């Protein structure tokens, strides 16, 4: 389409040359198609029978995953509407931590079906209104069918963790991982009034290639992927008093080139002596404060290492900032940024600090911390790709556990809640006037996409399964869903396929928002691509290079 209008025969140019504009039906069609393609690309990954994808980035690095968000992140999507669907996956991941694939599939289906309505001359605004009403009703249904959980018995937590990992590469060890995840999260959960709060980041996850997934372990404390800096230092300290330093134990090099003129050997000696004294001084301050362990965020000079080791102090350098913060919280220590200020009050406490050999590497374990709410899950696995996917799966498990701890309500899975919402919506639609009714019905049908996709991925016939599921829900079997491992319709609650209500609630919210946003667009104005970076005027050449090209 052109960006010009005719005024009395004279074209009026309002956009910069090279800009692109598309409008109306054409835009809607293009946007919907783009979003549909994104949804299509993750379809085959849904559920325990879903497939994995092998993603190769521009550096040739390979990731193997079935995680919706990871796939879309790596795909480097360009189309603006497609990007909005990628945003749905991100929002879902941030808010609930699981359900990303389902969200993208449902959003794609909402748009796909909206297109049929637009073709029937129903205006997008009516569709959007209908979708909003449907979403409200769906959320209401969700709250109605949800089952409250008593956190005193962690049975549902474990089941939800197992469900979240059922569709991942680690499925074989899902029970084992679920136990670890539940223990870790309960350890770091804190009571606030009559509710619990828990942060997934409080569970530190480290991974080390070697052994197998079943050697993954939960450590009551913090594990640093660092070794003790000096071979003369002790490798094990009990009743550790830990100095946490965000200051370097090195002589700062000047930022500019400085020259020192030395005329005699004495001067060299004096110069080196002075350096040594400064380093000794630094070590002395730590020793005086009474520390027997040093965790330093920056470097530690060889000479300083020597002084510390002579006093039997165990030191670790270049610790990550996030680890320093976790250590401060766990050991009750303060991070010291100016060495001059360090006192015994700044030191943290742990019952044991020890370097251990894990695979080919050494790691430092800080256990029995003052504040018990510090745990690390150390993932082991045959290959680096395996541990990376295990970490992603574990993340989903930790997130669903958090969801339930913070909002203790669950639903069953295997498309049961989606079908229950769908069935309620179909009845609700009957009460609405013509066009809105169509939109609400459409929403109801889009929710069935989860059942269809799970079934297809299991190699079953979606038409048979869907019609049976529909009729069972019609008869009031709230938790009828498709169990894909056996390929049978089952009461998903009875067989313990459990999910947090938070995940399902967030899916409804984010798909409705995304679909509405994409449907509302009827005009895309895109600036032309910049061909070369603009050169500032007046630069050599005198011209304005690139004029008219961007
Ligand atoms: N044994 C099972 N039978 C059927 N569906 C299952 C089973 N275990 C998990 N699911 C379903 O798989 C879906 C989640 O699949 P997953 O690949 O993790 O995608 P998402 O990114 O949406 O979480 C959920 O709808 C969940 O209820
Ligand atoms: Mg999942």
Coordinates of C-alpha atoms and ligand atoms in Angstrom, one line a residue:
X1 CA 0.0 0.0 0.0
X2 CA 1.2 3.5 -0.5
X3 CA 1.8 6.1 2.1
X4 CA 0.6 8.9 0.0
X5 CA -2.8 10.5 -0.5
X6 CA -4.1 12.5 -3.4
X7 CA -5.1 16.1 -2.6
X8 CA -6.4 17.8 -5.8
X9 CA -4.2 15.6 -7.9
X10 CA -1.1 16.4 -5.9
X11 CA 0.3 13.4 -4.0
X12 CA 0.9 14.3 -0.3
X13 CA 3.7 12.4 1.2
X14 CA 3.5 12.0 5.0
X15 CA 5.9 9.2 5.6
X16 CA 9.6 9.0 5.1
X17 CA 10.5 7.4 1.8
X18 CA 11.2 3.7 2.2
X19 CA 8.6 3.3 5.0
X20 CA 6.1 0.4 4.6
X21 CA 2.5 0.6 5.4
X22 CA -0.2 -2.0 5.3
X23 CA -3.8 -1.6 6.4
X24 CA -7.1 -3.2 7.1
X25 CA -7.9 -6.8 6.3
X26 CA -4.6 -7.4 4.7
X27 CA -2.8 -6.4 7.9
X28 CA -5.0 -8.5 10.1
X29 CA -4.5 -11.5 7.8
X30 CA -0.7 -11.1 7.8
X31 CA -0.6 -10.7 11.6
X32 CA -2.8 -13.6 12.3
X33 CA -0.9 -15.8 9.9
X34 CA 2.4 -14.9 11.6
X35 CA 1.0 -15.7 15.0
X36 CA -0.4 -19.0 13.8
X37 CA 3.0 -20.0 12.4
X38 CA 4.6 -19.4 15.8
X39 CA 1.9 -21.5 17.5
X40 CA 2.3 -24.2 14.9
X41 CA 6.0 -24.4 15.6
X42 CA 5.6 -25.4 19.3
X43 CA 2.6 -27.7 18.9
X44 CA 4.5 -30.9 18.6
X45 CA 6.2 -30.2 21.9
X46 CA 3.1 -30.2 24.1
X47 CA 2.7 -32.9 26.8
X48 CA 4.5 -36.0 27.9
X49 CA 4.3 -37.5 24.4
X50 CA 5.6 -34.2 22.8
X51 CA 8.8 -34.1 20.8
X52 CA 11.9 -32.2 21.6
X53 CA 13.5 -29.6 19.4
X54 CA 17.2 -29.3 18.5
X55 CA 18.0 -25.6 18.2
X56 CA 21.3 -24.4 16.6
X57 CA 22.2 -20.8 17.2
X58 CA 24.4 -18.7 15.0
X59 CA 27.5 -19.8 16.8
X60 CA 26.6 -23.4 16.2
X61 CA 25.7 -24.1 19.8
X62 CA 23.1 -26.8 20.2
X63 CA 20.2 -26.7 22.6
X64 CA 17.8 -29.6 23.0
X65 CA 14.6 -28.7 24.6
X66 CA 10.8 -29.0 24.6
X67 CA 10.4 -25.8 26.6
X68 CA 8.1 -23.4 24.8
X69 CA 9.8 -20.3 25.9
X70 CA 13.3 -21.5 25.2
X71 CA 12.3 -22.5 21.7
X72 CA 10.8 -19.2 20.9
X73 CA 13.6 -17.3 22.5
X74 CA 16.1 -19.1 20.4
X75 CA 14.1 -18.8 17.2
X76 CA 14.8 -15.1 16.8
X77 CA 11.4 -14.2 15.5
X78 CA 11.2 -11.1 13.3
X79 CA 7.6 -10.5 12.4
X80 CA 6.0 -7.9 14.9
X81 CA 2.8 -9.9 15.5
X82 CA 4.8 -13.1 15.8
X83 CA 6.9 -11.4 18.4
X84 CA 3.8 -10.6 20.4
X85 CA 3.2 -14.3 20.7
X86 CA 6.7 -14.8 21.9
X87 CA 5.9 -12.2 24.5
X88 CA 3.0 -14.4 25.6
X89 CA 5.4 -17.2 26.3
X90 CA 7.6 -14.8 28.3
X91 CA 4.8 -13.4 30.3
X92 CA 3.6 -16.9 31.1
X93 CA 7.0 -18.0 32.1
X94 CA 7.6 -14.9 34.4
X95 CA 4.2 -15.1 36.0
X96 CA 3.6 -18.8 36.4
X97 CA 6.8 -20.5 35.3
X98 CA 5.0 -23.3 33.4
X99 CA 2.4 -23.6 30.7
X100 CA 4.2 -21.6 28.0
X101 CA 3.5 -24.1 25.2
X102 CA -0.1 -24.3 26.1
X103 CA -0.4 -20.5 26.2
X104 CA 1.1 -20.1 22.8
X105 CA -1.1 -22.8 21.3
X106 CA -4.3 -21.4 22.7
X107 CA -3.4 -17.9 21.6
X108 CA -2.7 -19.1 18.1
X109 CA -6.0 -20.9 18.1
X110 CA -7.9 -17.8 19.3
X111 CA -6.5 -15.9 16.4
X112 CA -7.0 -18.6 13.9
X113 CA -10.7 -18.8 14.8
X114 CA -11.1 -15.1 15.0
X115 CA -10.1 -15.0 11.4
X116 CA -13.1 -17.2 10.5
X117 CA -15.4 -14.7 12.3
X118 CA -13.8 -11.7 10.6
X119 CA -14.5 -13.5 7.3
X120 CA -18.1 -13.7 8.4
X121 CA -18.1 -9.9 8.7
X122 CA -17.9 -9.8 12.5
X123 CA -16.0 -6.7 13.5
X124 CA -12.8 -7.3 15.5
X125 CA -14.1 -5.1 18.4
X126 CA -17.0 -7.4 18.8
X127 CA -14.7 -10.4 18.9
X128 CA -12.5 -8.8 21.4
X129 CA -15.4 -8.0 23.7
X130 CA -16.7 -11.5 23.4
X131 CA -13.3 -12.9 24.2
X132 CA -13.0 -10.7 27.3
X133 CA -16.4 -11.9 28.5
X134 CA -15.4 -15.5 27.8
X135 CA -12.2 -15.1 29.7
X136 CA -14.0 -13.8 32.8
X137 CA -16.3 -16.7 32.8
X138 CA -13.5 -19.1 32.2
X139 CA -11.6 -17.7 35.2
X140 CA -14.7 -17.9 37.3
X141 CA -15.1 -21.6 36.4
X142 CA -11.5 -22.3 37.2
X143 CA -11.9 -20.9 40.7
X144 CA -15.0 -23.0 41.1
X145 CA -13.5 -26.3 40.2
X146 CA -10.1 -25.7 41.9
X147 CA -9.2 -27.9 44.9
X148 CA -7.7 -26.3 48.0
X149 CA -4.4 -27.7 49.2
X150 CA -3.2 -28.2 52.7
X151 CA 0.5 -27.4 52.7
X152 CA 1.1 -29.6 55.7
X153 CA 1.0 -32.6 53.4
X154 CA 3.3 -32.0 50.4
X155 CA 1.6 -34.7 48.3
X156 CA 0.1 -32.3 45.8
X157 CA 3.3 -30.3 45.6
X158 CA 5.1 -33.4 44.6
X159 CA 2.4 -34.4 42.1
X160 CA 2.5 -31.0 40.5
X161 CA 6.3 -31.1 40.2
X162 CA 6.0 -34.5 38.6
X163 CA 3.4 -33.3 36.1
X164 CA 5.6 -30.3 35.2
X165 CA 8.5 -32.6 34.4
X166 CA 6.5 -35.4 32.8
X167 CA 6.9 -33.7 29.4
X168 CA 10.7 -33.2 29.6
X169 CA 13.8 -35.1 28.9
X170 CA 14.2 -35.8 32.7
X171 CA 10.8 -37.6 32.8
X172 CA 12.6 -40.8 33.7
X173 CA 13.7 -39.3 37.0
X174 CA 10.7 -37.1 37.6
X175 CA 9.9 -38.6 41.0
X176 CA 13.4 -38.2 42.2
X177 CA 13.7 -34.7 41.0
X178 CA 10.2 -33.8 42.4
X179 CA 11.3 -34.9 45.9
X180 CA 14.4 -32.8 45.7
X181 CA 12.4 -29.8 44.4
X182 CA 9.7 -30.0 47.0
X183 CA 12.2 -30.3 49.9
X184 CA 14.2 -27.4 48.6
X185 CA 11.2 -25.1 48.2
X186 CA 9.8 -26.0 51.6
X187 CA 13.1 -25.2 53.1
X188 CA 13.2 -21.6 51.7
X189 CA 9.5 -20.8 52.1
X190 CA 8.7 -18.2 54.7
X191 CA 5.5 -17.6 56.5
X192 CA 3.9 -14.2 56.2
X193 CA 0.7 -13.8 58.2
X194 CA -1.3 -16.8 57.3
X195 CA 0.2 -17.1 53.9
X196 CA 3.6 -18.3 52.6
X197 CA 6.0 -16.5 50.4
X198 CA 8.8 -18.2 48.5
X199 CA 11.3 -17.1 45.9
X200 CA 12.5 -19.6 43.3
X201 CA 15.9 -17.7 43.3
X202 CA 16.5 -18.7 46.9
X203 CA 17.1 -22.2 45.6
X204 CA 20.5 -22.1 44.1
X205 CA 21.0 -24.5 41.1
X206 CA 24.4 -25.6 40.1
X207 CA 25.2 -28.1 37.4
X208 CA 28.3 -30.2 36.8
X209 CA 28.7 -32.6 33.9
X210 CA 29.5 -36.1 34.9
X211 CA 27.8 -39.1 36.6
X212 CA 24.1 -39.3 35.8
X213 CA 20.8 -37.4 36.5
X214 CA 20.1 -39.8 39.4
X215 CA 23.2 -38.4 41.2
X216 CA 21.7 -35.0 41.4
X217 CA 21.6 -34.0 45.0
X218 CA 20.2 -31.4 47.4
X219 CA 22.7 -29.7 49.7
X220 CA 21.7 -27.8 52.8
X221 CA 23.8 -24.8 52.2
X222 CA 25.5 -23.1 49.3
X223 CA 27.7 -24.6 46.7
X224 CA 30.2 -22.4 44.8
X225 CA 31.6 -23.5 41.5
X226 CA 35.0 -22.4 42.7
X227 CA 38.1 -24.0 44.1
X228 CA 40.2 -23.0 47.0
X229 CA 42.8 -20.5 45.5
X230 CA 46.0 -21.7 47.1
X231 CA 47.3 -25.3 47.5
X232 CA 48.7 -24.5 50.9
X233 CA 45.3 -23.5 52.3
X234 CA 43.1 -25.9 54.3
X235 CA 40.4 -27.6 52.3
X236 CA 38.1 -28.0 55.2
X237 CA 37.1 -25.6 58.0
X238 CA 34.6 -26.3 60.7
X239 CA 32.9 -23.5 62.6
X240 CA 33.7 -21.2 59.7
X241 CA 33.8 -17.5 60.2
X242 CA 33.4 -16.1 56.8
X243 CA 34.6 -12.8 55.4
X244 CA 32.5 -11.7 52.3
X245 CA 34.5 -9.3 50.3
X246 CA 33.5 -7.1 47.4
X247 CA 37.0 -5.6 47.3
X248 CA 40.1 -6.9 45.6
X249 CA 43.0 -8.3 47.5
X250 CA 45.4 -7.0 44.9
X251 CA 47.4 -3.9 44.3
X252 CA 45.3 -1.8 41.9
X253 CA 47.1 -1.2 38.6
X254 CA 46.9 2.4 37.5
X255 CA 44.5 3.0 34.6
X256 CA 47.1 4.9 32.6
X257 CA 50.6 3.9 31.7
X258 CA 52.9 5.0 34.5
X259 CA 56.6 4.9 34.3
X260 CA 58.8 4.5 37.3
X261 CA 62.4 5.3 36.9
X262 CA 64.6 3.0 39.0
X263 CA 68.2 3.8 39.3
X264 CA 69.5 1.2 41.7
X265 CA 68.7 -2.4 42.8
X266 CA 67.8 -1.1 46.2
X267 CA 65.0 0.8 44.8
X268 CA 63.5 -2.3 43.2
X269 CA 63.7 -4.0 46.4
X270 CA 62.1 -1.2 48.3
X271 CA 59.4 -1.0 45.7
X272 CA 58.6 -4.7 45.9
X273 CA 58.8 -4.5 49.7
X274 CA 56.2 -1.8 49.7
X275 CA 53.9 -3.9 47.5
X276 CA 54.4 -6.8 49.8
X277 CA 53.6 -4.7 52.8
X278 CA 50.4 -3.4 51.3
X279 CA 49.3 -7.0 50.6
X280 CA 50.3 -8.1 54.0
X281 CA 48.4 -5.3 55.5
X282 CA 45.3 -6.4 53.6
X283 CA 45.6 -10.0 54.8
X284 CA 46.3 -8.7 58.3
X285 CA 43.0 -6.9 58.4
X286 CA 41.1 -10.1 57.6
X287 CA 43.1 -12.0 60.1
X288 CA 42.5 -9.4 62.8
X289 CA 38.8 -9.5 62.2
X290 CA 39.0 -13.2 63.1
X291 CA 37.9 -14.8 59.8
X292 CA 39.0 -18.3 58.9
X293 CA 37.3 -18.3 55.5
X294 CA 37.4 -15.6 52.8
X295 CA 35.0 -15.5 49.8
X296 CA 36.1 -12.7 47.5
X297 CA 34.1 -11.3 44.6
X298 CA 37.3 -10.0 43.0
X299 CA 40.8 -11.3 42.6
X300 CA 43.3 -12.3 45.3
X301 CA 47.0 -11.6 44.6
X302 CA 49.5 -14.6 44.9
X303 CA 51.2 -12.8 47.8
X304 CA 48.0 -12.2 49.6
X305 CA 47.1 -15.8 49.1
X306 CA 50.4 -16.8 50.7
X307 CA 49.8 -14.6 53.8
X308 CA 46.3 -16.0 54.2
X309 CA 47.4 -19.6 53.8
X310 CA 50.1 -19.1 56.4
X311 CA 47.4 -18.3 58.9
X312 CA 45.3 -21.4 57.9
X313 CA 42.6 -19.4 56.1
X314 CA 40.6 -20.9 53.3
X315 CA 40.0 -18.5 50.4
X316 CA 37.9 -18.5 47.3
X317 CA 38.0 -15.8 44.7
X318 CA 35.9 -14.4 41.8
X319 CA 32.6 -15.5 43.3
X320 CA 29.5 -14.4 41.4
X321 CA 27.7 -11.4 42.7
X322 CA 24.4 -13.4 43.1
X323 CA 26.3 -16.0 45.1
X324 CA 27.7 -13.3 47.4
X325 CA 24.2 -12.0 48.1
X326 CA 23.0 -15.6 48.8
X327 CA 25.9 -16.1 51.1
X328 CA 25.3 -12.9 53.0
X329 CA 21.7 -14.0 53.6
X330 CA 22.6 -17.6 54.5
X331 CA 25.6 -17.0 56.8
X332 CA 24.4 -13.7 58.3
X333 CA 27.5 -12.0 57.1
X334 CA 27.9 -8.5 55.6
X335 CA 29.5 -7.9 52.2
X336 CA 32.4 -5.7 52.9
X337 CA 33.4 -3.3 50.1
X338 CA 36.2 -1.4 52.0
X339 CA 38.7 -3.7 53.6
X340 CA 39.7 -1.0 56.2
X341 CA 36.2 -1.3 57.7
X342 CA 36.1 -5.0 58.3
X343 CA 35.3 -6.1 61.8
X344 CA 34.3 -9.4 63.5
X345 CA 30.7 -8.3 63.3
X346 CA 30.8 -8.5 59.5
X347 CA 31.6 -12.2 59.5
X348 CA 29.1 -14.8 58.5
X349 CA 28.9 -18.3 60.1
X350 CA 28.7 -21.8 58.7
X351 CA 29.3 -25.1 60.5
X352 CA 31.4 -26.4 57.6
X353 CA 33.2 -25.0 54.6
X354 CA 34.8 -27.7 52.4
X355 CA 36.3 -28.1 49.0
X356 CA 35.1 -31.3 47.3
X357 CA 35.9 -32.9 44.0
X358 CA 32.9 -33.2 41.8
X359 CA 33.7 -34.9 38.5
X360 CA 36.9 -33.3 37.2
X361 CA 36.3 -30.1 39.0
X362 CA 36.5 -28.8 42.6
X363 CA 33.6 -27.0 44.2
X364 CA 33.3 -25.3 47.6
X365 CA 30.5 -26.4 49.9
X366 CA 29.2 -24.1 52.6
X367 CA 27.0 -26.0 54.9
X368 CA 25.2 -25.6 58.1
X369 CA 24.6 -21.9 57.7
X370 CA 23.4 -19.6 60.4
X371 CA 20.2 -19.0 58.5
X372 CA 18.9 -22.4 57.5
X373 CA 17.0 -21.1 54.5
X374 CA 19.8 -21.7 52.0
X375 CA 19.8 -24.7 49.7
X376 CA 21.5 -25.7 46.5
X377 CA 20.5 -28.3 44.0
X378 CA 23.6 -29.8 42.3
X379 CA 22.5 -31.3 39.0
X380 CA 24.6 -34.1 37.5
X381 CA 24.2 -35.6 34.1
X382 CA 26.1 -37.3 31.4
X383 CA 26.4 -34.3 29.0
X384 CA 26.3 -30.6 29.3
X385 CA 23.1 -30.5 27.1
X386 CA 21.5 -33.0 29.5
X387 CA 22.3 -30.9 32.6
X388 CA 21.1 -27.7 30.8
X389 CA 17.7 -29.2 29.9
X390 CA 17.5 -30.7 33.4
X391 CA 18.0 -27.2 34.8
X392 CA 15.2 -25.9 32.7
X393 CA 12.9 -28.7 33.7
X394 CA 13.8 -28.3 37.3
X395 CA 13.0 -24.6 37.0
X396 CA 9.4 -25.5 35.8
X397 CA 9.1 -27.8 38.8
X398 CA 10.3 -25.2 41.3
X399 CA 7.9 -22.7 39.8
X400 CA 4.8 -24.8 40.1
X401 CA 5.7 -25.6 43.6
X402 CA 6.1 -21.9 44.3
X403 CA 2.7 -21.3 42.6
X404 CA 1.0 -23.7 44.9
X405 CA 2.8 -22.6 48.1
X406 CA 1.8 -19.0 47.4
X407 CA -1.8 -19.8 46.2
X408 CA -2.6 -23.2 47.5
X409 CA -5.1 -24.3 44.9
X410 CA -4.7 -26.9 42.2
X411 CA -6.6 -28.4 39.2
X412 CA -5.9 -31.6 37.4
X413 CA -4.3 -31.6 34.0
X414 CA -4.5 -33.6 30.7
X415 CA -6.8 -30.9 29.3
X416 CA -9.5 -31.5 31.9
X417 CA -9.7 -27.9 33.1
X418 CA -9.6 -26.5 29.6
X419 CA -12.5 -28.8 28.6
X420 CA -14.5 -27.9 31.7
X421 CA -14.1 -24.2 31.0
X422 CA -15.0 -24.9 27.4
X423 CA -18.1 -26.7 28.3
X424 CA -19.2 -24.0 30.7
X425 CA -18.6 -21.3 28.1
X426 CA -20.7 -23.1 25.5
X427 CA -23.6 -23.0 27.9
X428 CA -22.9 -19.4 28.8
X429 CA -22.8 -18.4 25.1
X430 CA -26.4 -19.4 24.7
X431 CA -27.4 -16.6 27.0
X432 CA -25.8 -13.9 24.9
X433 CA -27.0 -12.1 21.8
X434 CA -26.0 -13.2 18.3
X435 CA -22.5 -12.0 17.5
X436 CA -21.1 -12.0 21.0
X437 CA -22.4 -15.5 21.3
X438 CA -20.3 -16.5 18.3
X439 CA -17.2 -15.0 19.9
X440 CA -17.7 -16.8 23.2
X441 CA -18.3 -20.1 21.4
X442 CA -15.1 -19.5 19.5
X443 CA -13.2 -19.0 22.7
X444 CA -14.7 -22.2 24.0
X445 CA -13.5 -24.1 20.9
X446 CA -10.0 -22.6 21.1
X447 CA -9.6 -24.0 24.6
X448 CA -10.1 -27.5 23.1
X449 CA -6.8 -27.0 21.3
X450 CA -5.0 -28.4 24.3
X451 CA -6.9 -31.7 24.3
X452 CA -6.5 -32.0 20.5
X453 CA -2.8 -31.3 20.6
X454 CA -2.1 -33.6 23.5
X455 CA -4.0 -36.3 21.7
X456 CA -2.3 -35.8 18.3
X457 CA 1.1 -35.8 19.9
X458 CA 0.3 -39.1 21.5
X459 CA -0.6 -40.5 18.1
X460 CA -4.3 -40.9 19.0
X461 CA -7.3 -39.9 17.0
X462 CA -8.3 -36.4 18.2
X463 CA -11.9 -36.5 16.8
X464 CA -12.8 -39.6 18.8
X465 CA -11.1 -38.4 21.9
X466 CA -12.6 -34.9 21.8
X467 CA -16.1 -36.0 21.2
X468 CA -15.9 -38.5 24.1
X469 CA -14.3 -35.8 26.4
X470 CA -17.0 -33.3 25.5
X471 CA -19.8 -35.7 26.3
X472 CA -18.1 -36.7 29.6
X473 CA -17.8 -33.1 30.7
X474 CA -21.4 -32.6 29.6
X475 CA -22.3 -35.3 32.1
X476 CA -20.5 -33.5 34.8
X477 CA -17.2 -35.4 34.9
X478 CA -15.1 -32.4 35.8
X479 CA -11.7 -34.0 35.7
X480 CA -12.1 -36.2 32.6
X481 CA -9.0 -35.7 30.5
X482 CA -6.7 -37.6 28.1
X483 CA -4.0 -39.6 29.9
X484 CA -1.5 -39.8 27.1
X485 CA 1.0 -42.3 28.5
X486 CA -1.7 -45.0 28.4
X487 CA -3.7 -43.3 25.7
X488 CA -7.0 -43.5 27.6
X489 CA -9.5 -41.0 28.9
X490 CA -9.2 -40.9 32.7
X491 CA -10.2 -39.0 35.7
X492 CA -7.0 -36.9 35.8
X493 CA -7.5 -36.0 39.5
X494 CA -7.6 -39.7 40.5
X495 CA -4.5 -40.5 38.7
X496 CA -2.7 -37.5 40.2
X497 CA -1.9 -35.4 37.2
X498 CA -1.9 -32.1 39.1
X499 CA -1.2 -28.5 38.1
X500 CA -1.4 -25.2 40.0
X501 CA -4.4 -23.0 39.4
X502 CA -1.9 -20.1 38.9
X503 CA -0.6 -21.7 35.6
X504 CA -4.1 -22.1 34.1
X505 CA -5.3 -18.7 35.3
X506 CA -2.3 -17.0 33.8
X507 CA -2.8 -18.9 30.5
X508 CA -6.4 -17.5 30.2
X509 CA -5.2 -14.0 31.1
X510 CA -2.2 -13.8 28.8
X511 CA -3.9 -15.4 25.7
X512 CA -6.9 -13.1 25.9
X513 CA -4.6 -10.1 26.1
X514 CA -2.4 -11.1 23.3
X515 CA -5.2 -12.1 21.0
X516 CA -7.1 -8.8 21.6
X517 CA -4.0 -6.8 21.0
X518 CA -3.2 -8.5 17.7
X519 CA -6.8 -8.3 16.6
X520 CA -7.0 -4.6 17.3
X521 CA -4.3 -3.8 14.9
X522 CA -5.4 -2.7 11.5
X523 CA -2.6 -0.6 10.4
X524 CA 1.1 -1.4 10.4
X525 CA 3.5 1.4 9.6
X526 CA 7.1 0.2 9.5
X527 CA 10.1 2.5 9.1
X528 CA 12.4 1.5 6.3
X529 CA 15.5 -0.5 7.3
X530 CA 18.6 1.6 8.0
X531 CA 21.1 0.6 5.4
X532 CA 24.1 2.3 6.9
X533 CA 24.6 4.1 10.1
X534 CA 23.9 7.8 9.5
X535 CA 27.0 9.9 9.4
X536 CA 26.7 13.2 11.2
X537 CA 26.3 16.2 9.0
X538 CA 29.5 18.1 8.4
X539 CA 31.6 15.0 8.5
X540 CA 34.1 14.5 5.8
X541 CA 32.4 14.3 2.4
X542 CA 30.3 17.3 3.2
X543 CA 27.1 15.5 2.1
X544 CA 24.4 13.8 4.1
X545 CA 25.3 10.3 3.1
X546 CA 22.5 7.7 3.1
X547 CA 19.8 10.4 2.6
X548 CA 16.7 8.9 1.3
X549 CA 17.9 5.4 2.0
X550 CA 16.6 5.1 5.5
Ligands
LIG1 N1 0.2 -38.0 32.0 C1 -0.3 -37.0 31.3 N2 -1.4 -37.2 30.5 C2 -1.9 -36.2 29.8 N3 -1.5 -34.9 29.9 C3 -0.5 -34.7 30.7 C4 0.2 -35.7 31.5 N4 1.2 -35.1 32.2 C5 1.1 -33.8 31.9 N5 0.1 -33.5 31.0 C6 -0.3 -32.2 30.4 O1 0.7 -31.7 29.6 C7 0.6 -30.3 29.5 C8 1.9 -29.6 29.7 O2 2.8 -29.9 28.7 P1 4.2 -29.2 28.6 O3 4.9 -29.8 27.4 O4 4.8 -29.1 29.9 O5 3.7 -27.7 28.1 P2 3.6 -26.4 28.8 O6 4.8 -25.6 28.3 O7 2.3 -25.8 28.4 O8 3.7 -26.6 30.3 C9 -0.4 -29.9 30.5 O9 -1.7 -29.6 29.9 C10 -0.5 -31.1 31.4 O10 -1.7 -31.3 32.0
LIG2 MG1 5.0 -27.7 31.4

